[in-house]
Each structure stands twice: as structure tokens, then as C-alpha cells.
Amino acid sequence: MHSMKVSVSLITGSRSVPLHLLLGAAICIVSSSPVIGQHPGVITIKANEIKTTIQPTMWGVFFEDINMGADGGIYAELIKNRSFEFNKPMMGWKVLGKPVTEGDFLVMNRQSTNTANPRFLRVSLHNNTKGSIGLSNEGFRKMGIKNNLGYDFSLMYRTSSANIKIHIELIDEKGKNIGGTSITTEKSGEKWKKIATSFKASATEPAAKFNTWFEGDGIIDIDMVSLFPQDTWKNRPGGMRSDMIQMLADMKPGFIRFPGGCIVEGFDLSQRYQWKKTIGPIEERQLLINRWNFEFAHRPAPDYFQTFGLGFFEYFQLAEDIGAEPLPILNAGMACQFNSAEAVPVNQLDPFVQDALDLIEFANGDTATKWGKVRASLGHPSSFNLKMIGIGNENWGPQYIERLKIFTKAIKEKYPQIKLINSSGTDPNGERFDYLNGELRKMNADIIDEHYYRRPEWFLQNASRYDDYDRNGSKIFAGEYAAQSDKTVSVKNKNNWATAIAEAAFMTGMERNADVVCMASYAPLFAHVEGWQWTPDLIWVDNLQTFGTPNYYVQKLFSINRGTNVVPLLENNKPVSGQDSVYANAVIDKNTNELIVKIVNVSGKVQSKEILVEGIKKLNENASLTVLKSDDLDEVNSIANPTNVKPTEQNLKLKGKKISLPLAPYSFTIVRVKMS
Ligand code: AHR
């Protein structure tokens, strides 16, 4: 993700066309001739004519554990393979010193006596002194350590010996100790015990390692070796990376879609996401291989597993923390159709349907109910107020519809108020989409989930997609979308300004049609610069830092300037959706009595626009002007240059009820002004 000054070309058919010409071509398709009596370039807003309400859920986020989004990302655990449950039990670990006999470090498997966490490590000591024998953990992509910050170490162990000492230390890239402490275990016999201690780091280091040294004699069994920074979100021990959550909180998202994405479905049914296995004590959450571990041969991630430290309870809690509606997605009795495509026989679907019913009870049920009681025991007696769930991710075909009908009947019977989100497959058009769209509308689906990973020009050409949708039928959730600078799953895709500005243009169309589109979320959300499988992504991180892409700023600006109602914005009596390379929409915020105008200029030239605001007495003479722009469509943000493309804000003086704007080349502009 480095910033490059190159001219961008996109391939259309066999020709390579400069992006700005291509954007121009896209615009010609929708341009219209001026209507007699109106001045070209003059935009009218009818601020007193409410077209529709914008749902508070309109702009949200979609979290999936891809690109080290959870393990190695937002879940702040620093020890990789803490419970020795990866396929290769010692992955991430190295023995330090020289064991006296073969088998001094032995991976044990307690099999049926602990199916959720069968393995542990048996360490045999022979009167060892400090520094003679130990273990080293490399972290996910090493460990990001901060000077002066407290770190919480914990471990589960059992031993029949007395006074085995465990020394722990953090080591910088050059091998220097940058913090640590020691702790002494007690005789525990057959019983597992947990010990914990804390220490402060003495340096900032992006690529640290963790060592533990054993001192004493006898056998000690160890499991759940864990190290967390203390600056987690809301200072919750064993919690989430606060800098990453802050990036989400700053967006004020209306909802969080979770946990996927393809990981809901799994490669096969045995690897599907099962929410019940993600709650309760972390040592009882059964580890699962992450499908992104092996999905792309060109981006293998052999150390990518799901520990579910960020499980369903933490997810509901996170949504509540940042004021977003939870939107869980559940398996529809089908594995990923790109992978094994296994389907559960319909007469064996009950446990899957029950999982959905139980999840609703877990979120909302009274504490007297079975699952409501579980929620209360985890520390949240009050309801999470779940209002919607999705059945299936990118499922398609009659086999999906057949299973969906069974889910729908059962859920609607018990919880008629819960809105259901249904899949329209992987693409926004084509045979599969048409079939599903038809079937779902026949079923009166509450909300249809559309996904589009397409080139920037598609976003421009389709900015009016929802203008002609049925106003009275199913609502639309644009659950996953992102403009691809190259093509889907290409490693060359970049989060450049060309993709972000195209998304902004498209989003004006979604917003204008907020009576049809009730929710939208970019995908995927997070990526670790050294651990990604899929690009582009909204927010990139390394072990110590995060940065928002230009696409992030587009999403954030739409969300924090959501408003409450759409009002007509017209040029020559038509919505502004590509004429003169401009895309625009207007909303009002009834709570603050403000007018908010969003305008995207996808051309490479300055464009002067006059906006006349009708239907109100007065506009305040001071408006705020936010501009996100770059002269170079290939510009990106990066760890080294995190705010290369970022919004700037200034005051804009208005005269009367007119807003005069010179729109900068390749710019997204927001005007916000009080009305009276
Ligand atoms: O966002 C990445 C993947 O794209 C999601 O898991 C899946 O739903 C889609 O194909």
C-alpha cells in the first residue's frame, strides 16, 4: 500500500482507456438535454419536500475474520497458537535451550475428556535454572509492544511439583529484553489452575517476541498461554485493540454485520461458524481453521485460525458500545458454494434453525429463558435488542430458497418482529441474481442482501440502480461492496482514490433511494499489511498502527452526515446522477435543522455549481464545507502516509438561499448548513 504517482488506466474489452476518459464515457450514458426554462449548472433543492426517511441503520460496517481481522487483528491477544490447537501444534512456538531428553516438551491430547480444547503441552524439568530451558512465541506477525504500557500475562497449568518458577520476557528485534516478570506456580495435582501477572514494557517495538523460561524440577502441563496489552477497548482485560475499534466508532456505524461473509458457511459444513461455540470461557471455545487460511493459493495463511476470542457475546457488546445495531448472519444449512457446496438434507435442518432461534433468545430473551440466562451469566442481563438477522451469506439456487423457507417460517412464527435478511447471491446481476431476486420477492422477503465487487466504472454507470426499484416491495441491504481497481480477488487491487470516488458517486444514488436501500456496508473491513488475503479493504493496520483508506473517509463522511430525510435535489428536473460528471444528493437533519448536500465531481476539471435552496425562509450565512479530493486518481493512504487523502474542513460564506460551489477536480464535497 504505497502511494504512487502513475496515470491509471482501466482495461475495457481489449482497449486500455485512461480512467478520466472512461468516467466521462460513463457519464455520457446518463446525461440529458436541458429542460426549457431551467439554467444548466443550476441545482435546485426543495428543502421542505420530504421524499423519504433515512434509516438510522443506513451506513454500517461488515466485520469478517479475514485478512487477520480478528485473530492477529482486533482481538488483542499477542500469543499465536496459545492453546497448541493449530493443525501443527507447535506452530508459532520454538523451544529455547536444550532439552535433556527426547519428549521434555510433549504435546498431549486429552481427547474426549476435553473436545473443545484437547491439547496441552507437557514440560519436563530436570533441576533447570533460569534461562536454561524455555519457549519462544513469535506472535501473529511478531508483536507490537508499546513503551510504558502494562501487559497482562496468564497461563493455565497443573503440576505435582512445588515452586516451579516461570520467567517471562519480551524481546525486541535485536534480542534485547524490553520487559518481563516472574511468577511461581503452586502444587495443583490433577487440577488445572490459572495464574496471571502483569508487567510494563520499557520500549516501543513493532516486531517483538515473547519468551518464557522454566526454573525448577518436575513436570508442568501448560495451556492457554496468553499475553494482552492493557490498553484494550474500554480497558476490558483480554479485550479488543482499542485503536481499531476507535476507527469504527469514529464512523458512527448504523449496524455491524457479523461474522461473515464466507466464514459463516465454511469450506464444508463441519467448518461452518457456530455461534454457541464462541461464547463462555475462552479455554472452552473450540478453535477452528479459518477458511481464509487456505482459500487462495496465491495468498496462503497457514497460521490463520479462529480462536473466537471475539465471539458472539463480545460482538453484541461491541455493537452496543458503539451504538450500532447488531446484524448477525447465520448458516443456512449450506457450506460455501465456491468450496464444497455441501447442503444439509432438509429433514436434518432443525439444529440449524434452532441455532437461529436460540441466538435471538440469547440476544433478547428474558433472563428466565435458557439463553437469556446464559447472556446474563456472561454479564449482560439486559437485552441486546436484536432486530434483524441474516440467513445465509452468498448462497444461491433453489437449494437455498428451499432451506430459507423453513428458517423463515420458524423464525417468523416465534419472532414476527425480527426482520430477516436474505441472500441474492454473489453478484448484482445475471441468472443467479435474477432467479433469487424473483423468488425472494415472491416470498415478500423483508430485506434482500446484494453484493457487488465491481470496477469503478460500474459504480458510476449504476449510480441510478435503485431509482427504478419497486418502492413497496422488499428493502435492499447492500451488504458487501467495493470498487476493484483491477478485478475481484486480484492482489493488484488498490484502495486508490479512483475506487473511493466511484463509491461516493454510487452512494449518492443509494442515499437518494433510502426508501429502498435501508442499509449498506463496504467489504471487507480490516486488513493487516503483512497478513492479508483479500484486497481492497477499508482499514489497514500493522501491529501498532491503523490507517483509513480514501474509501474509509468516503464511508465515514456519508455516515456522520447521514441526516434524517431525503429531499429532492434536481438539475433540469432530474436527479443529479452523472450529468456533467457530477453525482449529488441532499438530505436534511430534522434533529439539528440542517441541510446536508453531498456532491461528487468525477471529472478532472473544476466545475462551478449553483445550488438554490427552496422551501425554507433562510439559510445560515455560515456553512461548513468538507472536501475529500485528490488530483491523482491513483493516490492511496499507507502506514507511512496514513492521511495522504483525507477530508479538509472550512467555513463557507453563503449569500441568501444560494450555495455557490466551485467543485474541485476529482472531489467529494459536503456542505452542511443550518436552515430556518
Ligand atoms: O468480503 C470478502 C468475501 O467476499 C466475503 O467473505 C464473501 O461474502 C464475498 O464473496
PDB file of N, CA and C in Angstrom, residues 311-348:
ATOM      1  N   GLY A 311     -16.025 -13.427  20.158  1.00  0.00           N
ATOM      2  CA  GLY A 311     -17.152 -14.328  19.895  1.00  0.00           C
ATOM      3  C   GLY A 311     -18.449 -13.542  19.884  1.00  0.00           C
ATOM      4  N   PHE A 312     -19.556 -14.273  19.958  1.00  0.00           N
ATOM      5  CA  PHE A 312     -20.846 -13.596  19.790  1.00  0.00           C
ATOM      6  C   PHE A 312     -21.215 -12.674  20.940  1.00  0.00           C
ATOM      7  N   PHE A 313     -20.765 -12.972  22.150  1.00  0.00           N
ATOM      8  CA  PHE A 313     -21.065 -12.054  23.251  1.00  0.00           C
ATOM      9  C   PHE A 313     -20.304 -10.746  23.040  1.00  0.00           C
ATOM     10  N   GLU A 314     -18.999 -10.878  22.733  1.00  0.00           N
ATOM     11  CA  GLU A 314     -18.176  -9.675  22.513  1.00  0.00           C
ATOM     12  C   GLU A 314     -18.717  -8.865  21.334  1.00  0.00           C
ATOM     13  N   TYR A 315     -19.235  -9.572  20.352  1.00  0.00           N
ATOM     14  CA  TYR A 315     -19.795  -8.878  19.182  1.00  0.00           C
ATOM     15  C   TYR A 315     -21.011  -8.026  19.567  1.00  0.00           C
ATOM     16  N   PHE A 316     -21.940  -8.640  20.299  1.00  0.00           N
ATOM     17  CA  PHE A 316     -23.113  -7.868  20.727  1.00  0.00           C
ATOM     18  C   PHE A 316     -22.693  -6.686  21.603  1.00  0.00           C
ATOM     19  N   GLN A 317     -21.721  -6.934  22.453  1.00  0.00           N
ATOM     20  CA  GLN A 317     -21.231  -5.889  23.359  1.00  0.00           C
ATOM     21  C   GLN A 317     -20.588  -4.735  22.563  1.00  0.00           C
ATOM     22  N   LEU A 318     -19.827  -5.112  21.550  1.00  0.00           N
ATOM     23  CA  LEU A 318     -19.178  -4.095  20.709  1.00  0.00           C
ATOM     24  C   LEU A 318     -20.222  -3.241  19.992  1.00  0.00           C
ATOM     25  N   ALA A 319     -21.224  -3.912  19.432  1.00  0.00           N
ATOM     26  CA  ALA A 319     -22.269  -3.166  18.727  1.00  0.00           C
ATOM     27  C   ALA A 319     -22.923  -2.173  19.693  1.00  0.00           C
ATOM     28  N   GLU A 320     -23.207  -2.648  20.889  1.00  0.00           N
ATOM     29  CA  GLU A 320     -23.826  -1.776  21.894  1.00  0.00           C
ATOM     30  C   GLU A 320     -22.895  -0.618  22.251  1.00  0.00           C
ATOM     31  N   ASP A 321     -21.612  -0.942  22.441  1.00  0.00           N
ATOM     32  CA  ASP A 321     -20.632   0.094  22.813  1.00  0.00           C
ATOM     33  C   ASP A 321     -20.629   1.258  21.835  1.00  0.00           C
ATOM     34  N   ILE A 322     -20.701   0.922  20.534  1.00  0.00           N
ATOM     35  CA  ILE A 322     -20.523   1.999  19.552  1.00  0.00           C
ATOM     36  C   ILE A 322     -21.858   2.425  18.934  1.00  0.00           C
ATOM     37  N   GLY A 323     -22.950   1.989  19.561  1.00  0.00           N
ATOM     38  CA  GLY A 323     -24.277   2.477  19.146  1.00  0.00           C
ATOM     39  C   GLY A 323     -24.731   1.946  17.806  1.00  0.00           C
ATOM     40  N   ALA A 324     -24.252   0.744  17.436  1.00  0.00           N
ATOM     41  CA  ALA A 324     -24.646   0.149  16.153  1.00  0.00           C
ATOM     42  C   ALA A 324     -25.631  -0.992  16.403  1.00  0.00           C
ATOM     43  N   GLU A 325     -26.552  -1.197  15.455  1.00  0.00           N
ATOM     44  CA  GLU A 325     -27.461  -2.344  15.575  1.00  0.00           C
ATOM     45  C   GLU A 325     -26.688  -3.611  15.232  1.00  0.00           C
ATOM     46  N   PRO A 326     -26.872  -4.688  16.015  1.00  0.00           N
ATOM     47  CA  PRO A 326     -26.247  -5.947  15.607  1.00  0.00           C
ATOM     48  C   PRO A 326     -26.984  -6.565  14.421  1.00  0.00           C
ATOM     49  N   LEU A 327     -26.231  -7.132  13.508  1.00  0.00           N
ATOM     50  CA  LEU A 327     -26.825  -7.848  12.376  1.00  0.00           C
ATOM     51  C   LEU A 327     -26.057  -9.153  12.155  1.00  0.00           C
ATOM     52  N   PRO A 328     -26.421 -10.188  12.945  1.00  0.00           N
ATOM     53  CA  PRO A 328     -25.714 -11.465  12.795  1.00  0.00           C
ATOM     54  C   PRO A 328     -26.158 -12.199  11.525  1.00  0.00           C
ATOM     55  N   ILE A 329     -25.227 -12.892  10.916  1.00  0.00           N
ATOM     56  CA  ILE A 329     -25.535 -13.729   9.750  1.00  0.00           C
ATOM     57  C   ILE A 329     -25.334 -15.191  10.172  1.00  0.00           C
ATOM     58  N   LEU A 330     -26.311 -16.023   9.874  1.00  0.00           N
ATOM     59  CA  LEU A 330     -26.233 -17.426  10.285  1.00  0.00           C
ATOM     60  C   LEU A 330     -26.182 -18.361   9.088  1.00  0.00           C
ATOM     61  N   ASN A 331     -25.617 -19.519   9.330  1.00  0.00           N
ATOM     62  CA  ASN A 331     -25.515 -20.525   8.281  1.00  0.00           C
ATOM     63  C   ASN A 331     -26.908 -21.047   7.912  1.00  0.00           C
ATOM     64  N   ALA A 332     -27.155 -21.168   6.598  1.00  0.00           N
ATOM     65  CA  ALA A 332     -28.483 -21.570   6.112  1.00  0.00           C
ATOM     66  C   ALA A 332     -28.574 -23.077   5.870  1.00  0.00           C
ATOM     67  N   GLY A 333     -27.643 -23.826   6.486  1.00  0.00           N
ATOM     68  CA  GLY A 333     -27.625 -25.269   6.230  1.00  0.00           C
ATOM     69  C   GLY A 333     -26.881 -25.582   4.948  1.00  0.00           C
ATOM     70  N   MET A 334     -25.963 -24.672   4.592  1.00  0.00           N
ATOM     71  CA  MET A 334     -25.210 -24.844   3.350  1.00  0.00           C
ATOM     72  C   MET A 334     -23.781 -24.373   3.564  1.00  0.00           C
ATOM     73  N   ALA A 335     -22.821 -25.181   3.075  1.00  0.00           N
ATOM     74  CA  ALA A 335     -21.426 -24.739   3.109  1.00  0.00           C
ATOM     75  C   ALA A 335     -21.167 -23.863   1.888  1.00  0.00           C
ATOM     76  N   CYS A 336     -20.017 -23.193   1.907  1.00  0.00           N
ATOM     77  CA  CYS A 336     -19.683 -22.247   0.835  1.00  0.00           C
ATOM     78  C   CYS A 336     -19.809 -22.923  -0.534  1.00  0.00           C
ATOM     79  N   GLN A 337     -20.587 -22.300  -1.421  1.00  0.00           N
ATOM     80  CA  GLN A 337     -20.834 -22.912  -2.726  1.00  0.00           C
ATOM     81  C   GLN A 337     -19.660 -22.741  -3.686  1.00  0.00           C
ATOM     82  N   PHE A 338     -18.692 -21.915  -3.290  1.00  0.00           N
ATOM     83  CA  PHE A 338     -17.442 -21.850  -4.065  1.00  0.00           C
ATOM     84  C   PHE A 338     -16.526 -23.012  -3.655  1.00  0.00           C
ATOM     85  N   ASN A 339     -16.786 -23.595  -2.467  1.00  0.00           N
ATOM     86  CA  ASN A 339     -15.925 -24.654  -1.936  1.00  0.00           C
ATOM     87  C   ASN A 339     -16.638 -26.004  -2.066  1.00  0.00           C
ATOM     88  N   SER A 340     -16.968 -26.634  -0.922  1.00  0.00           N
ATOM     89  CA  SER A 340     -17.555 -27.982  -1.012  1.00  0.00           C
ATOM     90  C   SER A 340     -19.013 -27.957  -1.472  1.00  0.00           C
ATOM     91  N   ALA A 341     -19.697 -26.845  -1.258  1.00  0.00           N
ATOM     92  CA  ALA A 341     -21.125 -26.701  -1.617  1.00  0.00           C
ATOM     93  C   ALA A 341     -22.008 -27.756  -0.944  1.00  0.00           C
ATOM     94  N   GLU A 342     -21.560 -28.276   0.204  1.00  0.00           N
ATOM     95  CA  GLU A 342     -22.395 -29.253   0.922  1.00  0.00           C
ATOM     96  C   GLU A 342     -23.697 -28.598   1.386  1.00  0.00           C
ATOM     97  N   ALA A 343     -24.773 -29.367   1.346  1.00  0.00           N
ATOM     98  CA  ALA A 343     -26.051 -28.878   1.891  1.00  0.00           C
ATOM     99  C   ALA A 343     -26.592 -29.919   2.860  1.00  0.00           C
ATOM    100  N   VAL A 344     -27.226 -29.441   3.910  1.00  0.00           N
ATOM    101  CA  VAL A 344     -27.836 -30.350   4.886  1.00  0.00           C
ATOM    102  C   VAL A 344     -29.163 -30.838   4.307  1.00  0.00           C
ATOM    103  N   PRO A 345     -29.451 -32.136   4.394  1.00  0.00           N
ATOM    104  CA  PRO A 345     -30.776 -32.593   3.956  1.00  0.00           C
ATOM    105  C   PRO A 345     -31.852 -31.813   4.720  1.00  0.00           C
ATOM    106  N   VAL A 346     -32.905 -31.441   4.019  1.00  0.00           N
ATOM    107  CA  VAL A 346     -33.890 -30.569   4.681  1.00  0.00           C
ATOM    108  C   VAL A 346     -34.504 -31.218   5.925  1.00  0.00           C
ATOM    109  N   ASN A 347     -34.564 -32.554   5.928  1.00  0.00           N
ATOM    110  CA  ASN A 347     -35.132 -33.179   7.131  1.00  0.00           C
ATOM    111  C   ASN A 347     -34.133 -33.206   8.295  1.00  0.00           C
ATOM    112  N   GLN A 348     -32.940 -32.661   8.040  1.00  0.00           N
ATOM    113  CA  GLN A 348     -31.960 -32.574   9.143  1.00  0.00           C
ATOM    114  C   GLN A 348     -31.591 -31.113   9.445  1.00  0.00           C
TER     115      GLN A 348
END
